[in-house]
Amino acid sequence: MLRALSLRRSLRAFHHYHHHHHQPTNPHSNLLKALSSTTSPNPNPNLTRPFSSLSSSPSSEAEFRKYLGYFALLLGCGIATYYSFPFSDSAKHKKAQLFRYAPLPDDLHTVSNWSGTHEVQTRVFHQPESLEELEQIVKEANEKKQKIRPVGSGLSPNGIGLTRAGMVNLALMDNVLDVDVEKKRVRVQAGIRVQQLVDAIKDYGITLQNFASIREQQIGGIVQVGAHGTGARLPPIDEQVISMKLVTPAKGTIEVSKERDPELFYLARCGLGGLGVVAEVTLQCVERQELVEHTVVSNMKEIKKNHKKLLSENKHVKYLYIPYTDTVVVVTCNPVSKWKGPPKFKPKYSRDEAIQHVRDLYQESLKKYSPEAITAKSSDNSEPDINELSFTELRDKLLALDPLNKDHVIQVNQAEAEFWRKSEGYRVGWSDEILGFDCGGQQWVSETCFPAGTLAKPSMKDLEYIEDLKKLIEKEEIPAPAPIEQRWTQSSKSPMSPASSSAEDDIFSWVGIIMYLPTMDARQRKEITEEFFHYRRLSQTQLWDLYSAYEHWAKIEVPKDKDELAALQARLRKRFPVDEYNKARKELDPNRILSNNMLGKLFPSSDTI
């Protein structure tokens, strides 16, 4: 649900990169102030002791000599220490010089995910421009046992592609290689972004079968983590893969498909970047269609009555729940009828009317929380006009005022429920335009996937999960912002997919909880992070086992506690073929150059558990 990889520059310019960093506030400034204050004249002359005076007493002269001796001793110790530990000319850390900084080396890249929740610094960041260059990079890294973890656009909330030991990014390998219009298939380099691909093939009358919330993912990344869109008749995105070309450390470049090594093919489709660098992907596409999006506000009682019908009769459907309210926003998307055409509908409220109450709440909240900000805003032309802000931008600003105050968050949630009520209606556009979703600003998110019966016979466990989750939020008084997003997919044949199942008619529900990071204040972000992990832990302990729920691979977080980590490892083994996955890793990447700390902890070899 996030946006883009941050390397303090554009992905396209990685190979021209020179590290820039913000100059921190001079830490010696306080020291200088302290020094100046100790030498400033004392306002009380009776408390001042002169260093020397012609009329001073013998005791004051003795006192002076004592302190002069202390000073000489201190100075001598400093000089002796300085010259007792010589530095060679090639030393990485030279002798400290007062009031000087040691800048970061030019070749040290700072890489973070979009939300800024995970960040590493590395000297090894490869961006090949061709398959041959990628093959050479992997070969040399394997010989040196140098890690080169594959990383895509950096959208994963958990930073699954990051490691300080070294990375490889395919942003410069972003071409469409072949289009088969008759079979509706396209072969692409794995570094191409979803939006790039969609734009490139739309003139052929085809598009991708389904989309996640955003379009900036690289194809290699979105496939490897088991990403998904929504629609109970539509599988996760890895099911769209027909074949893949992997550059592996041990076996070189191999091509896998269901006809050629099907066992490895299905395992590698959702391989988390650990089985090989995905260089090329062949995808099954569909005919490009215009969709009608229908947004309506409902409640849980009505949803229970119509749930089976909503899942079976709509190509795409999702529910957005607003904590501490009974509001359920239902968004459905279906192809425009060839006979009826798009619906004729005039919205009851304009965009400004739908959002005006949110603007009013923000102005009122400013008076309560930050009255000085109103005065400052009038003299600060750089502050954006609230009339130009989107709803999600306004929500971020509102939450930033008091993000962990439950009553304030409830007030913001109620404003969001009213916004959706005034935004009911229809929207028509191409699938890549309609299926996107503005997720808001930087955030922490946890998303779980669990079985929900079949399309013909839904288990209703998906709605029970939400009811239990909302009760948990209210009981524990969690300052949970909106929305709780619920989507559905068909099952996947990829054994490492959270939606993996051998039964094709199985459906899975995906539920995401969220806490926004609407501020850059380090203390506030830390407090929000702690509260989010409390929220996530309560969901984990009270719901996950009960509903057989497992986290999305791009959102799972590795526990720091050893016992919790051991419990997670054991839990993953119950759901996924960890031994088979590790066996394939050992065969294709024996030196683990494609892995990072996260993969190592989630999937330790059986002899190290």
Coordinates of C-alpha atoms in Angstrom, one line a residue:
M1 CA 0.0 0.0 0.0
L2 CA 3.0 2.2 -0.3
R3 CA 4.8 4.2 -2.9
A4 CA 8.5 4.2 -3.8
L5 CA 12.1 3.2 -3.0
S6 CA 14.0 6.1 -1.4
L7 CA 17.7 6.5 -2.1
R8 CA 17.6 10.2 -1.7
R9 CA 17.3 10.4 -5.5
S10 CA 15.4 9.0 -8.5
L11 CA 15.7 5.2 -9.2
R12 CA 16.6 6.1 -12.7
A13 CA 19.7 8.0 -11.5
F14 CA 21.0 5.3 -9.2
H15 CA 24.1 4.7 -11.2
H16 CA 25.0 8.4 -11.3
Y17 CA 24.4 8.7 -7.6
H18 CA 26.6 10.6 -5.1
H19 CA 25.5 10.6 -1.5
H20 CA 24.0 13.7 -0.1
H21 CA 23.0 14.1 3.5
H22 CA 21.4 16.8 5.6
Q23 CA 23.9 18.6 7.7
P24 CA 22.9 18.0 11.3
T25 CA 22.7 20.8 13.8
N26 CA 26.2 21.5 15.1
P27 CA 26.5 19.5 18.3
H28 CA 29.3 21.8 19.5
S29 CA 27.0 24.8 19.5
N30 CA 25.7 24.0 23.0
L31 CA 29.3 23.4 24.1
L32 CA 30.3 26.8 22.8
K33 CA 27.4 28.4 24.7
A34 CA 28.5 26.6 27.8
L35 CA 32.1 27.7 27.4
S36 CA 31.1 31.3 26.8
S37 CA 28.8 31.3 29.8
T38 CA 31.6 30.1 32.1
T39 CA 33.8 32.9 31.1
S40 CA 31.2 35.7 31.1
P41 CA 31.4 38.2 34.0
N42 CA 29.6 37.2 37.0
P43 CA 26.7 39.6 37.9
N44 CA 27.4 39.2 41.6
P45 CA 30.8 40.7 42.4
N46 CA 30.8 39.1 45.9
L47 CA 30.9 35.6 44.3
T48 CA 33.9 36.4 42.0
R49 CA 37.3 35.1 42.9
P50 CA 40.2 36.9 41.2
F51 CA 43.1 34.8 39.7
S52 CA 45.7 37.1 41.2
S53 CA 46.0 40.4 43.0
L54 CA 48.8 42.4 44.5
S55 CA 46.9 42.5 47.7
S56 CA 45.9 38.8 47.7
S57 CA 46.5 36.7 50.7
P58 CA 49.0 33.7 50.8
S59 CA 46.0 31.3 50.9
S60 CA 44.5 32.7 47.7
E61 CA 48.0 32.4 46.0
A62 CA 48.1 28.7 47.1
E63 CA 44.6 28.2 45.8
F64 CA 45.7 29.6 42.4
R65 CA 48.8 27.4 42.3
K66 CA 46.6 24.3 43.1
Y67 CA 44.2 24.9 40.2
L68 CA 47.1 25.8 37.8
G69 CA 48.6 22.4 38.7
Y70 CA 45.4 20.6 38.0
F71 CA 45.1 22.3 34.6
A72 CA 48.8 21.4 33.7
L73 CA 48.1 17.8 34.7
L74 CA 45.0 17.6 32.6
L75 CA 46.8 19.1 29.6
G76 CA 49.7 16.7 29.9
C77 CA 47.4 13.7 30.1
G78 CA 45.7 14.8 26.9
I79 CA 48.9 15.3 25.0
A80 CA 50.3 12.0 26.2
T81 CA 47.2 10.1 25.2
Y82 CA 47.2 11.8 21.8
Y83 CA 50.7 10.8 20.9
S84 CA 50.6 7.4 22.5
F85 CA 48.2 6.0 19.9
P86 CA 49.5 6.9 16.5
F87 CA 47.3 6.5 13.4
S88 CA 48.6 5.2 10.0
D89 CA 48.0 7.3 7.0
S90 CA 45.6 4.7 5.6
A91 CA 43.5 4.6 8.8
K92 CA 39.7 4.8 8.2
H93 CA 39.2 7.0 11.2
K94 CA 41.8 9.7 11.6
K95 CA 42.5 11.8 14.7
A96 CA 39.5 13.8 15.9
Q97 CA 39.6 17.5 15.1
L98 CA 37.5 19.8 17.2
F99 CA 34.4 21.2 15.5
R100 CA 34.9 19.1 12.3
Y101 CA 32.6 16.4 11.0
A102 CA 33.5 13.2 9.2
P103 CA 31.2 13.2 6.1
L104 CA 29.7 9.9 4.9
P105 CA 31.7 8.4 2.0
D106 CA 30.5 9.2 -1.5
D107 CA 29.9 5.6 -2.2
L108 CA 27.6 5.0 0.8
H109 CA 24.0 4.9 -0.4
T110 CA 21.1 5.3 2.0
V111 CA 18.2 3.2 0.9
S112 CA 14.7 3.2 2.6
N113 CA 11.3 2.0 1.9
W114 CA 8.6 4.5 1.0
S115 CA 7.2 4.9 4.5
G116 CA 10.7 5.4 6.0
T117 CA 10.1 2.6 8.5
H118 CA 13.1 0.6 7.3
E119 CA 16.4 2.0 6.1
V120 CA 19.9 0.7 5.4
Q121 CA 23.2 2.1 4.2
T122 CA 25.2 0.2 1.7
R123 CA 28.2 0.5 -0.5
V124 CA 27.0 -2.2 -2.9
F125 CA 24.0 -1.2 -5.1
H126 CA 24.0 -2.6 -8.6
Q127 CA 21.7 -1.5 -11.4
P128 CA 22.4 -3.6 -14.5
E129 CA 21.1 -2.4 -17.9
S130 CA 21.0 -5.8 -19.6
L131 CA 20.6 -9.5 -18.9
E132 CA 24.3 -10.1 -19.7
E133 CA 25.4 -7.4 -17.2
L134 CA 23.1 -8.9 -14.5
E135 CA 24.5 -12.4 -15.2
Q136 CA 28.0 -11.1 -14.7
I137 CA 27.1 -9.3 -11.5
V138 CA 25.5 -12.4 -10.0
K139 CA 28.4 -14.6 -11.1
E140 CA 31.1 -12.3 -9.5
A141 CA 29.1 -11.8 -6.3
N142 CA 28.7 -15.6 -5.9
E143 CA 32.5 -16.1 -6.4
K144 CA 33.2 -13.4 -3.7
K145 CA 30.2 -14.5 -1.6
Q146 CA 29.1 -10.9 -1.7
K147 CA 25.4 -10.4 -1.0
I148 CA 23.2 -8.8 -3.7
R149 CA 19.7 -9.0 -2.4
P150 CA 17.1 -8.2 -5.1
V151 CA 15.1 -5.1 -4.3
G152 CA 12.3 -3.5 -6.4
S153 CA 10.6 -0.2 -5.9
G154 CA 10.9 -0.4 -2.1
L155 CA 7.2 -0.3 -1.5
S156 CA 7.1 -3.2 0.9
P157 CA 6.2 -1.9 4.4
N158 CA 8.6 -4.4 6.0
G159 CA 11.6 -3.6 3.7
I160 CA 11.8 -7.2 2.6
G161 CA 14.3 -6.4 -0.2
L162 CA 16.7 -4.3 2.0
T163 CA 20.1 -5.3 3.3
R164 CA 23.2 -3.2 4.1
A165 CA 25.4 -6.0 2.7
G166 CA 24.4 -5.3 -0.9
M167 CA 21.5 -5.1 -3.3
V168 CA 20.7 -5.4 -7.0
N169 CA 17.9 -3.4 -8.6
L170 CA 16.5 -3.8 -12.1
A171 CA 15.0 -0.4 -12.6
L172 CA 17.1 0.0 -15.8
M173 CA 15.9 -3.3 -17.2
D174 CA 12.3 -2.1 -17.9
N175 CA 11.5 -3.0 -21.5
V176 CA 8.6 -4.8 -23.0
L177 CA 10.3 -7.6 -25.0
D178 CA 7.4 -9.3 -26.8
V179 CA 3.6 -9.0 -27.1
D180 CA 1.5 -11.9 -28.3
V181 CA -1.9 -10.3 -29.1
E182 CA -3.6 -13.5 -30.1
K183 CA -2.8 -15.3 -26.8
K184 CA -2.9 -12.0 -24.8
R185 CA 0.5 -12.6 -23.4
V186 CA 3.4 -10.2 -22.8
R187 CA 7.1 -10.8 -22.0
V188 CA 8.8 -8.1 -20.1
Q189 CA 12.0 -7.3 -18.2
A190 CA 11.3 -7.6 -14.5
G191 CA 12.3 -4.0 -13.7
I192 CA 9.4 -2.5 -15.6
R193 CA 6.8 -0.8 -13.3
V194 CA 3.2 -1.8 -13.4
Q195 CA 2.0 1.6 -14.8
Q196 CA 4.8 1.5 -17.5
L197 CA 3.6 -1.9 -18.6
V198 CA 0.0 -1.0 -18.7
D199 CA 0.7 2.1 -20.7
A200 CA 2.9 0.1 -23.1
I201 CA 0.4 -2.6 -23.9
K202 CA -2.9 -0.6 -23.9
D203 CA -2.6 0.1 -27.7
Y204 CA -2.7 -3.7 -28.2
G205 CA -6.1 -3.8 -26.4
I206 CA -4.9 -5.8 -23.5
T207 CA -4.1 -5.1 -19.8
L208 CA -3.3 -7.0 -16.6
Q209 CA -6.0 -9.1 -15.0
N210 CA -5.8 -7.4 -11.7
F211 CA -4.0 -4.7 -9.8
A212 CA -2.8 -3.9 -6.3
S213 CA -3.7 -0.5 -4.8
I214 CA -0.8 1.3 -6.5
R215 CA 1.1 1.2 -9.8
E216 CA 4.7 1.9 -8.9
Q217 CA 5.8 -1.7 -8.2
Q218 CA 8.3 -3.4 -10.4
I219 CA 6.8 -6.5 -11.9
G220 CA 9.5 -8.7 -10.4
G221 CA 8.8 -7.4 -6.9
I222 CA 5.0 -7.6 -7.1
V223 CA 5.1 -11.2 -8.2
Q224 CA 7.7 -12.4 -5.7
V225 CA 5.9 -11.2 -2.6
G226 CA 2.5 -12.7 -3.6
A227 CA 0.8 -9.3 -4.0
H228 CA -2.9 -9.2 -4.9
G229 CA -5.8 -7.1 -6.0
T230 CA -9.4 -7.9 -5.2
G231 CA -12.1 -10.1 -6.6
A232 CA -13.3 -13.5 -5.3
R233 CA -13.1 -14.9 -8.9
L234 CA -9.6 -13.5 -9.5
P235 CA -6.3 -15.1 -8.1
P236 CA -3.3 -13.2 -6.6
I237 CA -1.0 -11.6 -9.2
D238 CA 1.6 -14.5 -9.1
E239 CA -1.1 -16.7 -10.9
Q240 CA -0.8 -14.4 -13.9
V241 CA 2.8 -15.6 -14.5
I242 CA 3.2 -18.0 -17.4
S243 CA 7.0 -18.3 -17.2
M244 CA 10.0 -16.7 -15.7
K245 CA 13.7 -16.3 -16.4
L246 CA 15.8 -16.5 -13.2
V247 CA 19.5 -15.6 -12.9
T248 CA 20.7 -17.9 -10.2
P249 CA 24.1 -17.9 -8.4
A250 CA 24.7 -21.7 -8.8
K251 CA 23.0 -22.6 -12.1
G252 CA 23.2 -19.4 -14.1
T253 CA 20.2 -18.3 -16.0
I254 CA 17.3 -20.7 -16.1
E255 CA 13.8 -20.5 -17.5
V256 CA 10.9 -22.1 -15.5
S257 CA 7.3 -22.7 -16.5
K258 CA 4.6 -25.2 -15.7
E259 CA 5.8 -27.2 -18.7
R260 CA 9.5 -26.9 -17.8
D261 CA 10.2 -27.9 -14.2
P262 CA 6.7 -27.2 -12.8
E263 CA 7.7 -27.9 -9.2
L264 CA 10.4 -25.1 -9.2
F265 CA 8.2 -22.9 -11.3
Y266 CA 5.3 -22.8 -8.8
L267 CA 7.8 -22.4 -5.9
A268 CA 9.7 -19.6 -7.6
R269 CA 6.6 -17.6 -8.6
C270 CA 6.3 -16.5 -5.0
G271 CA 10.0 -17.0 -4.2
L272 CA 10.6 -13.9 -2.1
G273 CA 13.7 -13.1 -4.2
G274 CA 15.6 -16.0 -2.6
L275 CA 15.8 -18.5 -5.5
G276 CA 17.2 -16.2 -8.2
V277 CA 17.0 -12.7 -9.5
V278 CA 13.9 -12.5 -11.6
A279 CA 15.1 -11.1 -14.9
E280 CA 12.2 -11.7 -17.3
V281 CA 8.5 -12.5 -16.8
T282 CA 5.8 -13.7 -19.2
L283 CA 2.3 -12.6 -18.1
Q284 CA -1.1 -13.7 -19.1
C285 CA -3.2 -10.6 -19.8
V286 CA -6.8 -9.9 -20.5
E287 CA -8.8 -7.7 -22.8
R288 CA -8.7 -4.1 -21.9
Q289 CA -12.1 -3.0 -20.5
E290 CA -13.7 0.1 -19.0
L291 CA -15.1 -0.4 -15.5
V292 CA -17.9 1.1 -13.6
E293 CA -16.9 1.7 -10.0
H294 CA -19.9 2.0 -7.6
T295 CA -19.3 3.3 -4.0
V296 CA -22.1 3.0 -1.5
V297 CA -22.1 3.3 2.3
S298 CA -23.7 0.4 4.3
N299 CA -23.5 -1.3 7.7
M300 CA -22.6 -4.7 9.0
K301 CA -26.3 -5.9 9.3
E302 CA -26.9 -5.2 5.6
I303 CA -23.5 -6.6 4.6
K304 CA -24.3 -9.9 6.3
K305 CA -27.6 -10.2 4.3
N306 CA -25.9 -9.4 0.9
H307 CA -22.3 -10.7 1.4
K308 CA -22.6 -13.9 -0.8
K309 CA -24.3 -11.9 -3.6
L310 CA -21.7 -9.1 -3.4
L311 CA -18.8 -11.6 -3.7
S312 CA -20.3 -13.7 -6.5
E313 CA -21.9 -11.0 -8.7
N314 CA -19.1 -8.4 -8.8
K315 CA -15.8 -8.8 -10.6
H316 CA -14.0 -6.6 -8.0
V317 CA -15.3 -5.9 -4.5
K318 CA -13.8 -4.5 -1.3
Y319 CA -15.1 -3.3 2.0
L320 CA -13.7 -0.4 4.0
Y321 CA -14.6 -0.4 7.7
I322 CA -14.4 2.7 9.9
P323 CA -13.4 1.8 13.5
Y324 CA -15.7 3.0 16.3
T325 CA -18.6 3.4 13.8
D326 CA -21.0 1.0 12.0
T327 CA -20.0 2.4 8.6
V328 CA -18.9 -0.1 5.9
V329 CA -17.9 1.5 2.6
V330 CA -18.6 -1.0 -0.2
V331 CA -16.7 -0.5 -3.5
T332 CA -17.6 -2.7 -6.5
C333 CA -16.1 -2.6 -10.0
N334 CA -17.6 -4.3 -13.1
P335 CA -17.2 -4.0 -16.9
V336 CA -19.4 -1.3 -18.6
S337 CA -22.4 -3.0 -20.0
K338 CA -22.2 -3.3 -23.8
W339 CA -26.0 -2.8 -24.1
K340 CA -26.8 -0.3 -21.3
G341 CA -23.5 1.7 -21.3
P342 CA -22.3 3.5 -18.3
P343 CA -24.9 4.5 -15.7
K344 CA -26.5 7.9 -15.8
F345 CA -25.9 9.3 -12.3
K346 CA -25.7 12.8 -10.9
P347 CA -23.9 13.0 -7.5
K348 CA -25.8 14.5 -4.7
Y349 CA -22.7 16.4 -3.4
S350 CA -19.8 18.0 -5.2
R351 CA -16.3 17.2 -4.2
D352 CA -16.0 20.4 -2.2
E353 CA -19.3 19.7 -0.4
A354 CA -18.2 16.2 0.4
I355 CA -15.0 17.3 2.0
Q356 CA -16.0 20.7 3.5
H357 CA -16.8 19.2 6.9
V358 CA -13.4 17.7 7.1
R359 CA -11.8 21.1 6.4
D360 CA -14.0 22.6 9.1
L361 CA -12.9 19.9 11.6
Y362 CA -9.3 20.6 10.8
Q363 CA -9.7 24.4 11.4
E364 CA -11.5 23.7 14.7
S365 CA -8.9 21.2 15.8
L366 CA -6.1 23.7 15.0
K367 CA -7.7 26.1 17.5
K368 CA -7.8 23.4 20.1
Y369 CA -4.3 21.8 19.6
S370 CA -2.2 24.5 18.0
P371 CA -3.7 28.0 18.1
E372 CA -0.3 29.5 17.3
A373 CA -0.3 27.5 14.0
I374 CA -3.2 29.6 12.8
T375 CA -1.2 32.8 13.3
A376 CA 1.9 31.3 11.8
K377 CA -0.1 30.1 8.8
S378 CA -1.3 33.6 8.0
S379 CA 2.3 34.8 7.6
D380 CA 3.6 31.6 6.0
N381 CA 2.8 31.4 2.3
S382 CA 4.5 28.0 2.0
E383 CA 1.7 26.3 4.0
P384 CA -0.7 24.7 1.4
D385 CA -4.2 26.0 1.2
I386 CA -6.5 23.4 2.9
N387 CA -8.9 23.9 0.0
E388 CA -6.4 22.3 -2.3
L389 CA -5.7 19.2 -0.1
S390 CA -7.3 15.9 -0.9
F391 CA -9.2 14.0 1.8
T392 CA -6.3 11.7 2.6
E393 CA -4.0 14.7 3.0
L394 CA -6.4 16.4 5.3
R395 CA -6.8 13.2 7.3
D396 CA -3.0 13.1 7.8
K397 CA -3.0 16.7 9.0
L398 CA -5.8 16.0 11.4
L399 CA -4.2 12.8 12.8
A400 CA -0.8 14.6 13.2
L401 CA -2.4 16.9 15.8
D402 CA -2.9 14.0 18.3
P403 CA -2.4 10.6 16.6
L404 CA -2.7 8.5 19.7
N405 CA -5.6 10.2 21.4
K406 CA -8.5 7.8 21.0
D407 CA -11.2 10.4 21.2
H408 CA -9.5 12.6 18.6
V409 CA -9.0 9.6 16.3
I410 CA -12.7 8.7 16.7
Q411 CA -13.6 12.2 15.7
V412 CA -11.5 11.9 12.6
N413 CA -13.0 8.5 11.8
Q414 CA -16.5 9.9 12.1
A415 CA -15.5 12.7 9.6
E416 CA -14.2 10.0 7.3
A417 CA -17.5 8.1 7.5
E418 CA -19.4 11.3 6.6
F419 CA -17.0 12.0 3.7
W420 CA -17.8 8.5 2.2
R421 CA -21.5 9.0 2.7
K422 CA -21.3 12.2 0.7
S423 CA -19.1 10.5 -1.9
E424 CA -21.5 7.8 -2.9
G425 CA -21.9 7.3 -6.6
Y426 CA -20.3 6.0 -9.8
R427 CA -17.1 6.5 -11.6
V428 CA -16.1 5.2 -15.1
G429 CA -12.6 4.5 -16.3
W430 CA -10.1 1.9 -17.5
S431 CA -9.2 -0.8 -15.1
D432 CA -5.8 0.6 -14.3
E433 CA -7.3 3.9 -13.4
I434 CA -10.3 2.6 -11.4
L435 CA -8.7 -0.2 -9.4
G436 CA -6.2 2.1 -7.7
F437 CA -6.7 3.4 -4.2
D438 CA -5.3 6.5 -2.5
C439 CA -3.9 4.9 0.7
G440 CA -2.8 8.1 2.3
G441 CA 0.6 9.1 3.6
Q442 CA 3.4 7.1 5.3
Q443 CA 2.1 4.4 7.5
W444 CA 2.6 1.1 9.3
V445 CA 0.4 -1.7 8.0
S446 CA -0.2 -5.3 8.8
E447 CA -2.3 -7.5 6.4
T448 CA -3.4 -11.0 7.0
C449 CA -4.8 -13.6 4.6
F450 CA -7.1 -16.4 5.7
P451 CA -9.6 -18.9 4.1
A452 CA -13.2 -17.8 3.7
G453 CA -14.9 -20.9 2.2
T454 CA -15.8 -21.1 -1.5
L455 CA -17.6 -18.7 -3.8
A456 CA -20.6 -21.0 -3.9
K457 CA -20.6 -21.4 -0.1
P458 CA -18.8 -18.6 1.8
S459 CA -17.9 -19.5 5.4
M460 CA -18.7 -16.0 6.7
K461 CA -15.5 -16.3 8.7
D462 CA -14.3 -13.1 6.9
L463 CA -17.1 -11.1 8.5
E464 CA -16.7 -12.8 11.9
Y465 CA -13.0 -11.8 11.8
I466 CA -13.9 -8.2 11.3
E467 CA -16.5 -8.2 14.1
D468 CA -13.9 -9.7 16.5
L469 CA -11.3 -7.2 15.3
K470 CA -13.6 -4.2 15.9
K471 CA -14.6 -5.6 19.3
L472 CA -10.9 -5.9 20.2
I473 CA -10.2 -2.3 19.1
E474 CA -13.1 -1.0 21.3
K475 CA -12.3 -3.2 24.3
E476 CA -8.6 -2.2 24.3
E477 CA -9.4 1.4 23.3
I478 CA -6.9 1.3 20.5
P479 CA -6.6 4.7 18.6
A480 CA -7.3 2.8 15.3
P481 CA -7.7 5.1 12.3
A482 CA -9.7 4.2 9.2
P483 CA -9.9 2.3 7.1
I484 CA -9.7 -1.4 7.9
E485 CA -9.6 -2.7 4.3
Q486 CA -11.0 -6.1 3.4
R487 CA -10.4 -7.7 0.0
W488 CA -10.8 -11.2 -1.5
T489 CA -9.0 -13.4 -4.0
Q490 CA -9.2 -16.8 -5.5
S491 CA -6.6 -19.4 -4.4
S492 CA -3.1 -19.6 -5.8
K493 CA -1.2 -22.7 -6.9
S494 CA 2.1 -21.1 -5.7
P495 CA 2.9 -23.0 -2.4
M496 CA 4.5 -20.0 -0.8
S497 CA 1.5 -17.7 -1.4
P498 CA -0.6 -16.9 1.7
A499 CA -3.6 -17.8 -0.5
S500 CA -2.1 -21.2 -1.5
S501 CA -4.6 -24.0 -1.9
S502 CA -5.0 -27.1 -4.1
A503 CA -8.7 -26.4 -4.4
E504 CA -9.4 -23.9 -7.2
D505 CA -12.8 -22.8 -5.8
D506 CA -11.4 -21.8 -2.4
I507 CA -11.5 -18.1 -1.7
F508 CA -9.3 -16.1 0.7
S509 CA -9.9 -12.8 2.5
W510 CA -7.2 -10.2 3.0
V511 CA -7.6 -7.8 5.9
G512 CA -5.3 -4.8 6.5
I513 CA -5.0 -2.7 9.7
I514 CA -3.1 0.6 9.7
M515 CA -1.6 3.4 11.6
Y516 CA -0.4 6.5 9.8
L517 CA 2.9 8.3 10.4
P518 CA 1.7 11.8 9.6
T519 CA 4.7 13.6 11.1
M520 CA 8.5 13.6 10.8
D521 CA 8.9 14.2 14.5
A522 CA 11.1 11.3 15.7
R523 CA 9.6 11.0 19.1
Q524 CA 6.0 11.0 17.8
R525 CA 6.8 8.5 15.1
K526 CA 8.4 6.2 17.8
E527 CA 5.3 6.5 19.9
I528 CA 3.0 5.7 16.9
T529 CA 5.2 2.7 16.0
E530 CA 5.0 1.3 19.6
E531 CA 1.2 1.7 19.6
F532 CA 0.9 0.1 16.2
F533 CA 2.9 -3.0 17.3
H534 CA 0.7 -3.2 20.3
Y535 CA -2.4 -3.2 18.0
R536 CA -0.8 -5.8 15.7
R537 CA 0.2 -8.0 18.6
L538 CA -3.3 -8.0 20.1
S539 CA -4.7 -9.0 16.6
Q540 CA -2.0 -11.7 16.4
T541 CA -2.6 -13.3 19.8
Q542 CA -6.4 -13.2 19.7
L543 CA -7.3 -13.7 16.0
W544 CA -4.6 -15.2 13.8
D545 CA -4.6 -18.8 15.1
L546 CA -8.4 -18.7 15.5
Y547 CA -8.9 -17.9 11.8
S548 CA -5.7 -19.5 10.3
A549 CA -4.5 -16.1 9.3
Y550 CA -1.0 -15.5 7.9
E551 CA 0.6 -12.2 7.1
H552 CA 1.4 -10.8 3.6
W553 CA 5.1 -11.5 2.9
A554 CA 5.7 -7.7 2.3
K555 CA 4.2 -6.8 5.6
I556 CA 5.4 -9.5 8.0
E557 CA 7.8 -8.2 10.7
V558 CA 10.5 -10.3 12.3
P559 CA 10.2 -10.4 16.1
K560 CA 13.2 -9.4 18.2
D561 CA 12.3 -11.7 21.0
K562 CA 13.9 -15.2 20.5
D563 CA 10.9 -17.1 21.8
E564 CA 8.5 -15.1 19.6
L565 CA 10.8 -15.7 16.6
A566 CA 10.9 -19.5 17.3
A567 CA 7.1 -19.5 17.6
L568 CA 6.8 -17.6 14.2
Q569 CA 9.2 -20.1 12.5
A570 CA 7.2 -23.0 13.8
R571 CA 3.9 -21.4 12.7
L572 CA 5.3 -20.7 9.1
R573 CA 6.3 -24.4 8.9
K574 CA 2.7 -25.4 9.5
R575 CA 1.5 -23.4 6.5
F576 CA 4.3 -23.3 4.0
P577 CA 6.7 -25.9 2.5
V578 CA 9.7 -24.4 4.3
D579 CA 12.0 -27.4 3.8
E580 CA 11.3 -27.5 0.1
Y581 CA 11.9 -23.8 -0.2
N582 CA 15.2 -24.1 1.7
K583 CA 16.3 -27.1 -0.4
A584 CA 15.7 -25.0 -3.5
R585 CA 17.6 -22.1 -2.0
K586 CA 20.5 -24.4 -1.2
E587 CA 20.6 -25.7 -4.8
L588 CA 20.3 -22.4 -6.5
D589 CA 22.0 -20.1 -4.1
P590 CA 24.3 -22.1 -1.8
N591 CA 26.1 -19.0 -0.5
R592 CA 22.9 -17.2 0.3
I593 CA 24.0 -14.1 -1.6
L594 CA 20.3 -13.3 -2.5
S595 CA 19.1 -13.5 1.1
N596 CA 19.0 -11.0 3.9
N597 CA 18.6 -11.1 7.6
M598 CA 14.8 -11.3 7.3
L599 CA 14.8 -14.4 5.1
G600 CA 17.5 -16.0 7.2
K601 CA 15.4 -15.6 10.3
L602 CA 12.0 -16.6 8.8
F603 CA 13.4 -19.7 7.1
P604 CA 16.4 -21.0 9.0
S605 CA 17.7 -24.3 7.7
S606 CA 16.4 -27.3 9.6
D607 CA 19.8 -28.0 11.2
T608 CA 20.0 -24.5 12.7
I609 CA 16.5 -24.5 14.4

